[in-house]
Coordinates of C-alpha atoms in Angstrom, one line a residue:
X1 CA 56.1 133.3 39.9
X2 CA 53.0 130.8 39.7
X3 CA 50.2 131.6 37.6
X4 CA 47.0 129.5 37.5
X5 CA 45.6 129.6 34.1
X6 CA 41.8 129.3 34.1
X7 CA 39.5 128.5 31.0
X8 CA 37.9 131.8 29.8
X9 CA 34.6 129.8 29.0
X10 CA 32.8 126.9 30.5
X11 CA 32.0 125.1 27.2
X12 CA 34.4 122.8 25.6
X13 CA 32.8 123.0 22.2
X14 CA 33.8 126.7 22.0
X15 CA 37.3 125.7 22.3
X16 CA 36.9 123.5 19.1
X17 CA 36.3 120.6 21.1
X18 CA 39.7 120.0 22.5
X19 CA 39.2 121.2 26.2
X20 CA 42.8 120.5 27.1
X21 CA 44.4 121.8 24.1
X22 CA 45.4 125.4 25.3
X23 CA 47.0 125.8 21.6
X24 CA 43.9 125.0 19.8
X25 CA 41.9 127.3 22.1
X26 CA 44.3 130.3 21.3
X27 CA 43.9 129.7 17.5
X28 CA 40.2 129.6 18.0
X29 CA 40.1 132.9 19.9
X30 CA 42.6 134.5 17.2
X31 CA 40.1 133.5 14.6
X32 CA 37.3 135.0 16.6
X33 CA 39.2 138.3 16.8
X34 CA 39.9 138.4 13.1
X35 CA 36.4 137.9 12.4
X36 CA 35.6 140.8 14.7
X37 CA 33.5 138.9 17.2
X38 CA 34.6 140.9 20.2
X39 CA 34.6 144.5 19.1
X40 CA 37.0 146.8 20.7
X41 CA 39.6 144.1 21.5
X42 CA 43.2 144.6 20.3
X43 CA 43.7 142.1 17.3
X44 CA 47.5 141.4 17.9
X45 CA 47.0 140.9 21.8
X46 CA 43.9 138.8 21.0
X47 CA 45.9 136.5 18.8
X48 CA 48.2 135.9 21.8
X49 CA 45.3 135.1 24.1
X50 CA 45.0 138.3 25.8
X51 CA 41.9 140.6 25.9
X52 CA 42.6 144.3 25.9
X53 CA 40.4 146.9 24.4
X54 CA 42.1 149.5 22.4
X55 CA 40.9 152.4 24.4
X56 CA 42.7 150.6 27.5
X57 CA 46.2 150.2 25.6
X58 CA 47.8 153.3 27.2
X59 CA 46.6 152.4 30.7
X60 CA 47.7 148.9 30.4
X61 CA 50.9 149.8 28.9
X62 CA 51.5 152.3 31.9
X63 CA 50.7 149.5 34.7
X64 CA 52.9 147.0 32.9
X65 CA 55.6 149.4 33.1
X66 CA 55.1 149.9 36.7
X67 CA 54.8 146.2 37.4
X68 CA 58.1 145.8 35.6
X69 CA 59.9 148.1 37.6
X70 CA 58.4 146.8 40.9
X71 CA 59.5 143.3 39.9
X72 CA 62.5 144.2 38.3
X73 CA 64.1 146.3 40.9
X74 CA 67.1 144.8 43.0
X75 CA 65.4 145.4 46.5
X76 CA 62.2 143.3 45.4
X77 CA 64.4 140.7 43.7
X78 CA 66.1 140.1 47.1
X79 CA 62.8 140.2 49.0
X80 CA 62.4 136.5 50.0
X81 CA 59.6 137.3 52.2
X82 CA 57.7 138.9 49.4
X83 CA 58.6 136.3 46.8
X84 CA 57.1 133.6 49.4
X85 CA 54.1 135.7 49.9
X86 CA 53.3 136.2 46.0
X87 CA 54.1 132.4 45.3
X88 CA 52.1 130.8 48.2
X89 CA 49.7 133.1 49.6
X90 CA 48.3 135.1 46.6
X91 CA 45.5 133.9 44.5
X92 CA 46.3 135.1 40.6
X93 CA 43.5 135.7 38.1
X94 CA 43.0 134.6 34.5
X95 CA 45.8 136.6 32.6
X96 CA 43.9 136.7 29.6
X97 CA 42.2 139.8 30.9
X98 CA 45.4 141.7 30.8
X99 CA 44.0 144.8 32.4
X100 CA 42.6 143.4 35.5
X101 CA 45.2 140.9 35.8
X102 CA 47.8 143.9 36.0
X103 CA 45.5 145.6 38.6
X104 CA 45.6 142.5 40.8
X105 CA 49.3 142.1 40.7
X106 CA 49.8 145.7 41.4
X107 CA 47.5 145.6 44.3
X108 CA 49.2 142.6 45.7
X109 CA 52.6 144.3 45.7
X110 CA 51.1 147.1 47.5
X111 CA 49.2 145.1 50.0
X112 CA 50.8 145.3 53.6
X113 CA 52.8 142.2 54.4
X114 CA 51.6 139.4 56.7
X115 CA 52.0 139.8 60.4
X116 CA 54.5 137.6 61.7
X117 CA 53.6 134.7 63.7
X118 CA 54.6 134.7 67.4
X119 CA 57.2 132.2 68.6
X120 CA 56.1 128.8 69.6
X121 CA 55.6 128.4 73.4
X122 CA 58.4 126.6 75.0
X123 CA 57.9 122.9 75.9
X124 CA 55.9 122.2 79.0
X125 CA 58.5 120.0 80.6
X126 CA 61.0 122.8 80.7
X127 CA 61.2 123.8 84.6
X128 CA 62.0 127.4 83.9
X129 CA 59.2 128.0 81.7
X130 CA 56.4 126.7 84.0
X131 CA 53.5 128.8 84.2
X132 CA 51.4 129.1 87.2
X133 CA 47.7 130.3 87.2
X134 CA 47.8 132.8 90.1
X135 CA 44.4 133.9 91.1
X136 CA 43.5 137.1 89.1
X137 CA 42.6 140.2 90.7
X138 CA 39.0 140.9 91.4
X139 CA 38.5 144.5 90.6
X140 CA 41.5 145.5 88.6
X141 CA 41.9 145.1 84.6
X142 CA 44.7 145.7 82.1
X143 CA 44.2 148.9 80.2
X144 CA 45.7 149.8 76.8
X145 CA 46.1 153.5 75.6
X146 CA 47.9 155.3 72.8
X147 CA 51.8 155.9 72.9
X148 CA 53.6 158.8 71.5
X149 CA 56.2 157.9 68.8
X150 CA 59.4 159.2 68.6
X151 CA 58.3 162.2 66.1
X152 CA 55.9 163.3 68.8
X153 CA 52.7 162.2 67.1
X154 CA 50.3 160.0 69.0
X155 CA 49.5 157.0 67.1
X156 CA 46.9 154.2 67.4
X157 CA 45.5 151.6 65.3
X158 CA 42.6 152.7 63.2
X159 CA 40.3 150.0 63.7
X160 CA 40.8 149.9 67.4
X161 CA 38.6 151.7 69.9
X162 CA 40.9 153.9 72.3
X163 CA 40.6 152.4 75.9
X164 CA 41.1 154.8 78.5
X165 CA 42.0 153.9 82.2
X166 CA 39.1 153.5 84.4
X167 CA 38.5 156.1 87.1
X168 CA 39.3 153.8 90.0
X169 CA 42.7 153.5 88.7
X170 CA 43.4 157.1 88.4
X171 CA 45.7 157.0 91.4
X172 CA 47.5 154.0 90.6
X173 CA 51.0 153.6 89.2
X174 CA 51.7 152.3 85.9
X175 CA 54.3 150.0 84.5
X176 CA 55.4 150.6 80.9
X177 CA 57.8 147.6 79.8
X178 CA 59.0 146.9 76.3
X179 CA 57.8 143.7 74.8
X180 CA 60.1 140.7 74.7
X181 CA 60.9 139.0 71.4
X182 CA 60.0 140.7 68.3
X183 CA 60.5 138.9 65.0
X184 CA 62.4 140.8 62.3
X185 CA 60.4 142.0 59.3
X186 CA 62.3 142.1 56.2
X187 CA 62.3 145.5 54.4
X188 CA 60.8 145.4 50.9
X189 CA 59.1 147.7 48.4
X190 CA 56.0 148.1 50.5
X191 CA 58.1 149.1 53.4
X192 CA 59.2 152.0 51.5
X193 CA 55.5 152.8 50.6
X194 CA 53.7 155.4 52.6
X195 CA 51.1 153.6 54.9
X196 CA 48.6 155.3 56.8
X197 CA 48.8 153.7 60.2
X198 CA 47.2 156.4 62.2
X199 CA 43.6 157.6 62.5
X200 CA 44.9 161.2 61.9
X201 CA 44.5 163.2 58.8
X202 CA 46.3 162.0 55.8
X203 CA 49.4 164.6 56.4
X204 CA 50.1 162.3 59.8
X205 CA 51.4 159.6 57.9
X206 CA 54.5 157.7 58.7
X207 CA 56.9 155.5 56.5
X208 CA 56.8 151.8 57.0
X209 CA 60.4 152.1 58.5
X210 CA 58.8 154.3 61.4
X211 CA 55.9 151.7 61.7
X212 CA 58.6 148.9 62.2
X213 CA 60.2 150.6 64.8
X214 CA 57.1 151.6 66.6
X215 CA 56.0 147.9 66.5
X216 CA 59.4 146.8 68.0
X217 CA 58.6 149.0 70.9
X218 CA 55.4 147.7 71.7
X219 CA 54.1 149.1 75.1
X220 CA 52.1 147.0 77.6
X221 CA 50.6 149.2 80.4
X222 CA 49.7 147.2 83.5
X223 CA 47.9 148.4 86.5
X224 CA 50.1 148.4 89.6
X225 CA 47.3 147.5 91.9
X226 CA 46.5 144.3 90.1
X227 CA 50.3 143.5 90.0
X228 CA 50.7 143.9 93.7
X229 CA 47.7 141.6 94.3
X230 CA 49.1 139.0 91.9
X231 CA 52.6 139.6 93.7
X232 CA 51.2 138.6 97.2
X233 CA 49.6 135.7 95.6
X234 CA 52.8 134.7 94.0
X235 CA 54.7 135.0 97.4
X236 CA 52.1 132.8 99.0
X237 CA 52.1 130.2 96.4
X238 CA 56.0 129.9 96.6
X239 CA 55.7 129.8 100.3
X240 CA 53.4 126.9 100.0
X241 CA 55.5 125.2 97.4
X242 CA 58.3 125.4 99.9
X243 CA 56.2 123.9 103.0
X244 CA 55.3 120.9 100.5
X245 CA 59.0 120.7 99.9
X246 CA 58.4 121.2 96.0
X247 CA 61.5 123.0 95.5
X248 CA 61.4 122.8 91.4
X249 CA 57.7 124.8 91.4
X250 CA 59.2 127.1 94.2
X251 CA 62.2 127.8 92.1
X252 CA 60.1 128.6 89.2
X253 CA 57.8 130.8 90.9
X254 CA 60.5 132.9 92.9
X255 CA 61.7 133.8 89.4
X256 CA 58.1 135.3 88.5
X257 CA 58.2 137.1 92.0
X258 CA 61.1 139.3 90.9
X259 CA 59.3 140.3 87.5
X260 CA 56.1 141.1 89.5
X261 CA 58.1 143.2 92.2
X262 CA 59.4 145.3 89.5
X263 CA 55.9 146.9 88.8
X264 CA 55.7 147.9 92.4
X265 CA 57.2 151.1 94.1
X266 CA 58.0 152.0 97.4
X267 CA 57.5 149.7 100.2
X268 CA 55.9 146.8 98.6
X269 CA 58.9 146.6 96.2
X270 CA 61.3 146.6 98.9
X271 CA 59.4 144.1 101.1
X272 CA 59.0 141.7 98.2
X273 CA 62.5 141.9 97.2
X274 CA 63.7 140.9 100.7
X275 CA 61.1 138.1 100.8
X276 CA 61.9 136.8 97.4
X277 CA 65.6 137.0 98.3
X278 CA 64.9 134.9 101.5
X279 CA 62.9 132.3 99.6
X280 CA 65.6 132.0 97.0
X281 CA 68.2 131.3 99.7
X282 CA 66.0 128.8 101.4
X283 CA 65.2 126.9 98.1
X284 CA 68.8 126.8 96.8
X285 CA 70.5 126.9 100.2
X286 CA 73.6 128.8 99.2
X287 CA 76.4 129.6 101.7
X288 CA 75.1 132.8 103.4
X289 CA 77.4 135.7 102.9
X290 CA 79.2 137.4 106.0
X291 CA 76.5 139.2 108.1
X292 CA 73.5 137.6 107.1
X293 CA 70.6 136.7 109.3
X294 CA 71.6 133.1 109.9
X295 CA 75.2 134.0 110.8
X296 CA 75.9 134.0 114.7
X297 CA 79.5 135.3 114.0
X298 CA 81.1 138.2 116.2
X299 CA 80.9 140.3 112.8
X300 CA 77.1 139.7 112.4
X301 CA 76.5 141.1 116.1
X302 CA 78.6 144.0 115.4
X303 CA 76.7 144.8 112.1
X304 CA 73.4 144.2 114.0
X305 CA 74.3 147.0 116.6
X306 CA 75.3 149.4 113.7
X307 CA 72.1 149.0 112.1
X308 CA 70.1 149.0 115.2
X309 CA 71.3 152.7 115.8
X310 CA 70.1 153.7 112.3
X311 CA 66.7 152.0 113.2
X312 CA 66.7 153.7 116.3
X313 CA 67.1 157.2 114.2
X314 CA 64.7 156.5 111.6
X315 CA 61.5 155.6 113.5
X316 CA 59.9 156.0 116.8
X317 CA 59.6 152.2 117.9
X318 CA 62.9 152.0 119.8
X319 CA 62.5 155.5 121.3
X320 CA 59.0 154.4 122.4
X321 CA 60.5 151.2 123.9
X322 CA 63.1 153.3 126.0
X323 CA 60.6 155.7 127.1
X324 CA 58.2 153.4 128.4
X325 CA 60.6 151.1 130.0
X326 CA 62.2 153.9 131.6
X327 CA 59.0 155.3 133.0
X328 CA 58.3 151.9 134.5
X329 CA 61.6 151.7 136.0
X330 CA 61.4 155.3 137.4
X331 CA 58.2 154.7 139.1
X332 CA 59.4 151.5 140.7
X333 CA 62.6 153.1 141.9
X334 CA 60.5 155.9 143.6
X335 CA 61.5 156.4 147.4
X336 CA 64.7 154.2 146.9
X337 CA 68.0 156.0 147.6
X338 CA 70.1 153.0 146.0
X339 CA 69.1 151.7 142.6
X340 CA 70.7 149.3 140.2
X341 CA 69.6 148.4 136.6
X342 CA 70.6 145.4 134.8
X343 CA 70.4 145.9 130.9
X344 CA 70.3 142.8 128.8
X345 CA 71.2 144.8 125.6
X346 CA 73.6 147.7 126.2
X347 CA 74.6 148.3 122.7
X348 CA 75.3 152.0 122.5
X349 CA 73.6 152.8 125.8
X350 CA 71.0 155.1 124.0
X351 CA 68.3 154.3 126.7
X352 CA 70.1 155.6 129.9
X353 CA 70.8 159.3 129.2
X354 CA 67.1 160.0 129.6
X355 CA 66.8 158.1 132.7
X356 CA 69.8 159.8 134.4
X357 CA 68.2 163.1 133.8
X358 CA 65.1 162.1 135.1
X359 CA 66.8 160.7 138.4
X360 CA 68.7 164.0 138.7
X361 CA 65.5 165.9 138.7
X362 CA 63.8 163.5 141.3
X363 CA 62.2 165.4 144.2
X364 CA 64.4 164.9 147.1
X365 CA 67.8 164.3 145.2
X366 CA 69.0 161.8 142.8
X367 CA 69.7 158.3 144.1
X368 CA 72.8 156.6 143.9
X369 CA 72.7 154.8 140.4
X370 CA 74.6 151.6 139.3
X371 CA 74.2 150.4 135.8
X372 CA 75.2 147.0 134.6
X373 CA 75.5 146.7 130.9
X374 CA 75.7 143.2 128.9
X375 CA 76.8 143.0 125.2
X376 CA 78.2 140.6 122.8
X377 CA 82.0 140.5 122.1
X378 CA 83.2 142.8 119.5
X379 CA 85.0 141.7 116.3
X380 CA 88.0 143.8 116.8
X381 CA 88.3 142.7 120.6
X382 CA 87.6 146.2 121.7
X383 CA 86.1 147.0 124.9
X384 CA 82.9 149.0 123.5
X385 CA 80.9 148.5 126.7
X386 CA 83.4 150.3 128.7
X387 CA 83.5 153.2 126.1
X388 CA 79.9 153.5 126.5
X389 CA 80.1 153.4 130.3
X390 CA 82.7 156.2 130.2
X391 CA 80.3 158.7 128.1
X392 CA 77.5 158.0 130.5
X393 CA 79.9 158.6 133.5
X394 CA 80.7 162.1 132.1
X395 CA 77.1 162.9 131.7
X396 CA 76.1 161.7 135.2
X397 CA 78.9 163.9 136.6
X398 CA 77.8 166.8 134.6
X399 CA 74.2 166.4 136.3
X400 CA 75.7 165.6 139.6
X401 CA 74.4 162.1 140.0
X402 CA 76.2 159.4 141.8
X403 CA 77.1 156.8 139.0
X404 CA 78.7 153.6 138.7
X405 CA 78.9 151.1 135.8
X406 CA 80.1 147.7 135.0
X407 CA 80.2 146.1 131.5
X408 CA 79.9 142.5 131.1
X409 CA 80.5 140.7 127.9
X410 CA 78.4 137.7 127.1
X411 CA 77.9 135.6 124.0
X412 CA 74.5 134.5 125.3
X413 CA 72.3 135.7 128.2
X414 CA 71.8 131.8 129.1
X415 CA 75.3 131.9 130.1
X416 CA 74.6 134.5 132.8
X417 CA 74.5 133.7 136.7
X418 CA 72.9 135.7 139.4
X419 CA 76.3 136.7 141.0
X420 CA 77.4 138.0 137.7
X421 CA 74.5 140.3 137.4
X422 CA 74.9 141.6 141.0
X423 CA 78.7 141.8 141.1
X424 CA 80.7 142.9 144.0
X425 CA 78.9 144.7 146.8
X426 CA 79.1 148.5 146.4
X427 CA 81.4 150.2 149.0
X428 CA 80.9 153.6 150.5
X429 CA 79.3 154.6 153.8
X430 CA 76.8 153.4 156.2
X431 CA 74.0 154.5 153.8
X432 CA 74.4 151.1 152.1
X433 CA 73.9 149.1 155.3
X434 CA 70.8 151.1 156.3
X435 CA 69.1 150.5 152.9
X436 CA 69.3 147.7 150.6
X437 CA 70.0 148.2 146.7
X438 CA 66.8 147.9 144.5
X439 CA 67.2 146.0 141.2
X440 CA 65.4 146.5 137.9
X441 CA 66.1 144.2 135.0
X442 CA 65.4 145.5 131.5
X443 CA 65.4 143.6 128.2
X444 CA 64.6 145.3 124.7
X445 CA 63.9 143.0 122.0
X446 CA 66.2 140.3 123.6
X447 CA 64.3 137.5 125.3
X448 CA 62.9 136.1 121.9
X449 CA 66.3 135.1 120.8
X450 CA 66.3 132.6 123.5
X451 CA 63.6 130.7 122.1
X452 CA 65.9 129.1 119.6
X453 CA 67.7 127.0 122.4
X454 CA 65.4 124.7 124.3
X455 CA 65.4 125.8 128.1
X456 CA 67.5 129.0 127.5
X457 CA 64.5 131.3 128.1
X458 CA 63.5 129.4 131.4
X459 CA 66.9 129.5 132.6
X460 CA 67.3 133.2 132.1
X461 CA 64.0 133.9 133.8
X462 CA 65.4 131.8 136.9
X463 CA 68.4 133.9 136.8
X464 CA 66.2 137.1 137.0
X465 CA 64.2 135.9 139.9
X466 CA 67.4 135.0 141.8
X467 CA 68.5 138.7 141.8
X468 CA 64.8 139.5 143.3
X469 CA 64.1 142.8 140.8
X470 CA 61.5 145.0 141.9
X471 CA 60.4 145.3 138.3
X472 CA 61.4 143.7 135.0
X473 CA 60.6 145.6 131.8
X474 CA 60.4 143.7 128.6
X475 CA 59.8 145.1 125.0
X476 CA 59.3 142.5 122.3
X477 CA 57.8 142.4 118.7
X478 CA 54.0 142.1 118.5
X479 CA 54.2 139.1 116.2
X480 CA 53.9 135.5 115.9
X481 CA 57.0 134.2 114.2
X482 CA 57.8 131.2 116.2
X483 CA 55.0 128.8 114.6
X484 CA 55.9 125.3 113.6
X485 CA 54.2 125.6 110.3
X486 CA 56.4 127.4 107.8
X487 CA 53.4 128.8 105.7
X488 CA 51.8 130.4 108.9
X489 CA 55.1 132.0 109.9
X490 CA 55.7 133.3 106.6
X491 CA 52.0 134.7 106.1
X492 CA 52.4 136.4 109.5
X493 CA 55.9 137.7 108.8
X494 CA 54.6 139.3 105.2
X495 CA 51.9 141.0 107.0
X496 CA 54.1 142.2 109.7
X497 CA 57.2 143.5 107.8
X498 CA 54.9 144.9 105.1
X499 CA 53.2 147.3 107.8
X500 CA 56.5 148.2 109.2
X501 CA 58.0 149.1 105.9
X502 CA 54.8 151.2 105.3
X503 CA 55.5 153.0 108.5
X504 CA 59.2 153.8 107.4
X505 CA 57.7 155.1 104.3
X506 CA 55.0 157.0 105.8
X507 CA 56.6 158.3 108.8
X508 CA 59.3 160.7 107.3
X509 CA 62.3 161.9 109.4
X510 CA 62.1 165.2 111.4
X511 CA 62.7 168.2 109.1
X512 CA 66.0 169.0 110.8
X513 CA 67.2 165.6 109.8
X514 CA 66.2 165.1 106.3
X515 CA 69.5 164.6 105.0
X516 CA 70.6 162.1 107.5
X517 CA 67.1 160.6 107.6
X518 CA 67.4 159.1 103.9
X519 CA 70.5 157.2 105.1
X520 CA 69.1 156.1 108.2
X521 CA 66.0 154.8 106.5
X522 CA 67.9 152.7 104.0
X523 CA 69.9 151.0 106.9
X524 CA 66.8 150.7 108.9
X525 CA 65.3 148.7 106.0
X526 CA 68.4 146.4 105.9
X527 CA 68.0 146.1 109.5
X528 CA 64.6 144.6 109.1
X529 CA 65.6 142.8 105.9
X530 CA 68.0 140.8 108.0
X531 CA 65.3 139.8 110.3
X532 CA 63.0 138.9 107.4
X533 CA 66.0 136.5 106.2
X534 CA 66.1 134.9 109.4
X535 CA 62.6 134.0 109.7
X536 CA 62.1 132.8 106.2
X537 CA 65.5 131.1 105.3
X538 CA 66.7 129.9 108.6
X539 CA 65.8 126.9 110.8
X540 CA 66.6 125.2 114.0
X541 CA 69.1 127.1 116.4
X542 CA 70.2 129.6 113.6
X543 CA 66.5 131.0 113.5
X544 CA 66.7 133.4 116.3
X545 CA 64.0 136.0 115.4
X546 CA 61.2 134.0 117.0
X547 CA 58.9 136.7 118.1
X548 CA 55.8 136.0 119.9
X549 CA 52.8 138.0 120.9
X550 CA 51.7 139.6 124.3
X551 CA 49.3 136.5 125.1
X552 CA 52.0 134.3 124.5
X553 CA 54.5 136.2 126.7
X554 CA 51.9 136.4 129.5
X555 CA 51.8 132.6 129.5
X556 CA 55.4 132.1 129.5
X557 CA 56.1 134.8 132.3
X558 CA 53.4 133.5 134.4
X559 CA 54.5 129.7 134.3
X560 CA 57.9 131.0 135.6
X561 CA 56.6 132.8 138.5
X562 CA 56.1 136.5 137.4
X563 CA 53.0 138.6 137.9
X564 CA 52.2 141.4 135.6
X565 CA 52.7 145.1 136.7
X566 CA 50.2 147.6 134.9
X567 CA 52.1 150.5 133.3
X568 CA 50.8 153.8 134.5
X569 CA 48.6 156.1 132.6
X570 CA 51.3 158.8 132.9
X571 CA 53.4 156.5 130.4
X572 CA 50.4 156.2 128.0
X573 CA 50.0 160.1 128.0
X574 CA 53.6 160.9 127.5
X575 CA 54.2 158.4 124.9
X576 CA 51.6 159.9 122.8
X577 CA 53.2 163.2 123.3
X578 CA 56.6 161.8 122.3
X579 CA 54.8 160.5 119.1
X580 CA 53.6 163.8 118.4
X581 CA 57.2 165.3 118.4
X582 CA 58.0 162.7 115.8
X583 CA 57.0 163.8 112.4
X584 CA 53.4 164.9 113.8
X585 CA 52.7 161.4 115.0
X586 CA 50.4 160.8 112.1
X587 CA 49.7 157.1 111.4
X588 CA 51.5 155.7 114.8
X589 CA 48.9 154.6 117.2
X590 CA 49.7 153.9 121.1
X591 CA 47.2 151.4 122.8
X592 CA 46.8 150.1 126.2
X593 CA 46.3 146.3 126.1
X594 CA 45.5 144.7 129.7
X595 CA 48.2 146.8 131.4
X596 CA 50.6 146.9 128.6
X597 CA 51.4 149.5 126.0
X598 CA 51.7 148.7 122.2
X599 CA 52.9 151.1 119.5
X600 CA 51.5 150.3 115.9
X601 CA 51.1 151.8 112.4
X602 CA 47.4 152.6 112.1
X603 CA 45.4 149.5 113.1
X604 CA 48.3 147.1 113.4
X605 CA 50.2 146.9 116.6
X606 CA 53.9 146.3 115.9
X607 CA 55.7 146.7 119.4
X608 CA 54.8 146.0 123.1
X609 CA 56.0 146.8 126.5
X610 CA 55.2 145.0 129.7
X611 CA 56.4 144.9 133.1
X612 CA 56.7 142.2 135.6
X613 CA 57.8 141.2 139.2
X614 CA 58.6 138.1 140.9
X615 CA 55.4 136.7 142.4
X616 CA 55.4 136.5 146.3
X617 CA 58.6 138.4 146.6
X618 CA 58.4 140.9 149.7
X619 CA 60.8 143.4 148.2
X620 CA 58.9 143.5 144.9
X621 CA 55.5 143.9 147.0
X622 CA 57.1 146.5 149.3
X623 CA 58.1 148.5 145.9
X624 CA 55.0 148.3 144.6
X625 CA 53.3 149.9 147.6
X626 CA 55.7 152.7 147.6
X627 CA 54.9 153.4 144.1
X628 CA 51.3 153.5 144.7
X629 CA 51.8 155.8 147.8
X630 CA 53.8 158.2 145.9

């Protein structure tokens, strides 16, 4: 142990003129003591150079014993941290004043240990440790409160004012996470002393062992709203880095996105997770697993059909699409005795039982109804389309509707020709010679996939014109995910799918299907997640989720020779009634947009239904006149 020996007096003449001769100074002090120059000082200790009053002898002896026990104990002898502290960080006083010197040493032993220094920051050239200054939140702040220790007594630093959460964040969620690296603090004698670390009464003290445990469980409380804002900024920063092809920076940001997403709950956490995964796959470009959004295999199409069914059950968007399209078809078929519907996306045939029932109730009797369903190949080479047709035929027989069905397997709608859609001429009586068969073409979330292949949409629309339909019903996502700039496409997709996931969270399943609804919602989220993956991670012909808005579809349909057919007010009223039956309809909103109908969540339209007919076609014109007169 170091000791700094300081001179007791300033004048060298008082030490016999030998300012640097410690032995001569001691002899001089001894002589003064013998002559009684300092009354009350013990003579024997004074001869050794220590000033101790006779009245303080008992107290000094007791303190020396305490010091010997503290310094001689095995625990203190092995305490390297304590020895280093006393050796290098302590100022020791003149030992000639023995009483004060012992007091100082004991106070040093009982002082709290120095706080451990935080680890140095990682080198700046480490790509995994890059820090990005994301824009801070404007209105939210970090707040720190008290934490209950394991023994149940709340504790806070005595010299720090307690900070309470602001009133504006009372409804916010909170993230509580343990601190990262905590240096170990060696146990020593003062660790076994009782330290008052609370602002509570003296009875609420804890040992240093508990204090060390509490320090190792440091708690940081972060406002989830601020973390949500930073999460969005991180997503946008990562997308911007991807657009600039700065994949090193993008890879570092995407790791931070995962941490920020953990602070969120509900829809935001799920959306951020899907977008982060899609960004990571675009950055690192791993081989996509089976069934992911960039895969065009038969297995992927079958999985999409299954997820499509769960999406139908979990929310009203597909129900709205089927209902509004059926209403437009039913009105176009008014007065005709032979009708034919070509469905570009047959899937499970969920749309057609309602139309069959409506035709069965038509005034004057049901017409002869023919349905052509088109679907992709199945992975097990099964004839799923024929199974759907058989079920529909059983329903038609029950409600006494003349029904004929033909399923047609096609990998792409662009592979179809007009004769494939019309099929062989139906036989049966003179009725077929007296009145022609009217055709309606129905497309639910199918046409946007054709935009991945140049010229494919124009070919399909030309095929549709060749079959001379009285009406063409088109339902598409109301979003623009087909822009050339990746950042614009990413921003639009982030807003669109955030609203879509919010609607899944906010629009609960009907009470009668609570148990099934949870499973349907989870599968519906996977259905949307596959779309997110395709929009963000895929390019070229693999990026098939090329959604466009109503004005863009109007321009495309007009260029290929189609006129818009306004959807009647009856469809608007009945669609609103349908939503009222689905979880009360709260949050969902039906709007009329220049003859088209949209369904959205609050103020954001998410899906749109439009109707069209071939421009200048006399059959379509006559059908419109019949609809207007009826």
